[in-house]
Amino acid sequence: MSLTDPVPNPPRPIEAKVKAATAGGAGAAAVITPAALWLIDALWFNGAAAPDVPLPLVGLVGLVATGACAFAAGWWAKHTARPDLGRS
């Protein structure tokens, strides 16, 4: 293969729904999960002391918040048209 040969499979752009779901999941992990854990600690686990939220609950809250936000962001993002795929 020489340098003048065309690239057999040129890279395709990342779809908008994938970008939105990634941003939604990262935002949930960075902002929503800590805020939800702070609220849970303040309401049910004596918020004046050191955080006493059990570790399995921390994991569950993180899983649900990240998954829900990633799904919602991907759902509401605009669809990317892919005319290059064609039908076979």
Short mmCIF file of C-alpha atoms in Angstrom, two decimals:
data_model
loop_
_atom_site.label_atom_id
_atom_site.label_comp_id
_atom_site.label_asym_id
_atom_site.label_seq_id
_atom_site.Cartn_x
_atom_site.Cartn_y
_atom_site.Cartn_z
CA MET A 1 0.00 0.00 0.00
CA SER A 2 1.49 3.34 -1.02
CA LEU A 3 0.78 6.80 0.31
CA THR A 4 -1.33 7.66 -2.72
CA ASP A 5 -3.82 4.83 -2.24
CA PRO A 6 -7.20 5.94 -0.88
CA VAL A 7 -7.97 5.09 2.73
CA PRO A 8 -10.21 1.99 2.66
CA ASN A 9 -12.39 3.03 5.60
CA PRO A 10 -12.12 6.73 6.44
CA PRO A 11 -13.01 7.58 10.03
CA ARG A 12 -16.59 8.65 10.55
CA PRO A 13 -17.66 11.46 12.87
CA ILE A 14 -18.97 10.59 16.32
CA GLU A 15 -22.75 10.76 16.39
CA ALA A 16 -24.50 13.49 18.38
CA LYS A 17 -26.38 10.99 20.55
CA VAL A 18 -23.12 9.36 21.65
CA LYS A 19 -21.58 12.72 22.50
CA ALA A 20 -24.65 13.79 24.47
CA ALA A 21 -24.89 10.52 26.40
CA THR A 22 -21.20 10.72 27.30
CA ALA A 23 -21.56 14.30 28.50
CA GLY A 24 -24.71 13.43 30.46
CA GLY A 25 -23.05 10.50 32.18
CA ALA A 26 -19.94 12.51 33.03
CA GLY A 27 -22.03 15.40 34.32
CA ALA A 28 -24.07 13.08 36.49
CA ALA A 29 -20.96 11.48 37.92
CA ALA A 30 -19.37 14.85 38.64
CA VAL A 31 -22.35 16.88 39.88
CA ILE A 32 -25.58 14.98 40.43
CA THR A 33 -24.22 11.94 42.28
CA PRO A 34 -22.32 13.95 44.93
CA ALA A 35 -25.33 16.26 45.39
CA ALA A 36 -27.67 13.30 45.80
CA LEU A 37 -25.30 11.66 48.28
CA TRP A 38 -25.04 14.89 50.27
CA LEU A 39 -28.85 15.10 50.40
CA ILE A 40 -29.21 11.44 51.43
CA ASP A 41 -26.58 11.92 54.13
CA ALA A 42 -28.26 15.07 55.43
CA LEU A 43 -31.74 13.55 55.51
CA TRP A 44 -31.22 9.98 56.68
CA PHE A 45 -27.70 9.49 58.01
CA ASN A 46 -27.14 12.38 60.49
CA GLY A 47 -25.66 15.00 58.17
CA ALA A 48 -23.77 16.76 61.00
CA ALA A 49 -21.26 13.90 61.36
CA ALA A 50 -18.84 12.53 58.81
CA PRO A 51 -20.63 11.01 55.81
CA ASP A 52 -22.05 7.70 56.93
CA VAL A 53 -23.81 6.63 53.75
CA PRO A 54 -23.15 2.89 53.31
CA LEU A 55 -20.85 2.05 50.41
CA PRO A 56 -23.41 -0.15 48.58
CA LEU A 57 -25.86 2.76 48.63
CA VAL A 58 -23.16 5.11 47.28
CA GLY A 59 -22.59 2.71 44.38
CA LEU A 60 -26.30 2.32 43.71
CA VAL A 61 -26.94 6.06 43.70
CA GLY A 62 -23.98 6.59 41.35
CA LEU A 63 -25.15 3.82 39.03
CA VAL A 64 -28.74 5.05 38.84
CA ALA A 65 -27.88 8.75 38.47
CA THR A 66 -25.21 8.19 35.82
CA GLY A 67 -27.30 5.71 33.85
CA ALA A 68 -30.46 7.82 33.96
CA CYS A 69 -28.69 11.02 32.91
CA ALA A 70 -26.77 9.30 30.11
CA PHE A 71 -29.97 7.70 28.81
CA ALA A 72 -31.95 10.95 29.00
CA ALA A 73 -29.23 12.99 27.29
CA GLY A 74 -28.89 10.44 24.50
CA TRP A 75 -32.67 10.22 24.12
CA TRP A 76 -33.15 13.97 23.70
CA ALA A 77 -30.14 14.58 21.47
CA LYS A 78 -30.74 15.20 17.80
CA HIS A 79 -30.28 12.18 15.53
CA THR A 80 -27.29 12.24 13.18
CA ALA A 81 -28.21 11.36 9.60
CA ARG A 82 -25.98 8.63 8.17
CA PRO A 83 -26.56 8.53 4.39
CA ASP A 84 -23.12 6.91 3.92
CA LEU A 85 -24.28 3.61 5.43
CA GLY A 86 -26.76 2.74 2.70
CA ARG A 87 -29.03 -0.28 2.71
CA SER A 88 -27.93 -3.72 1.65
#
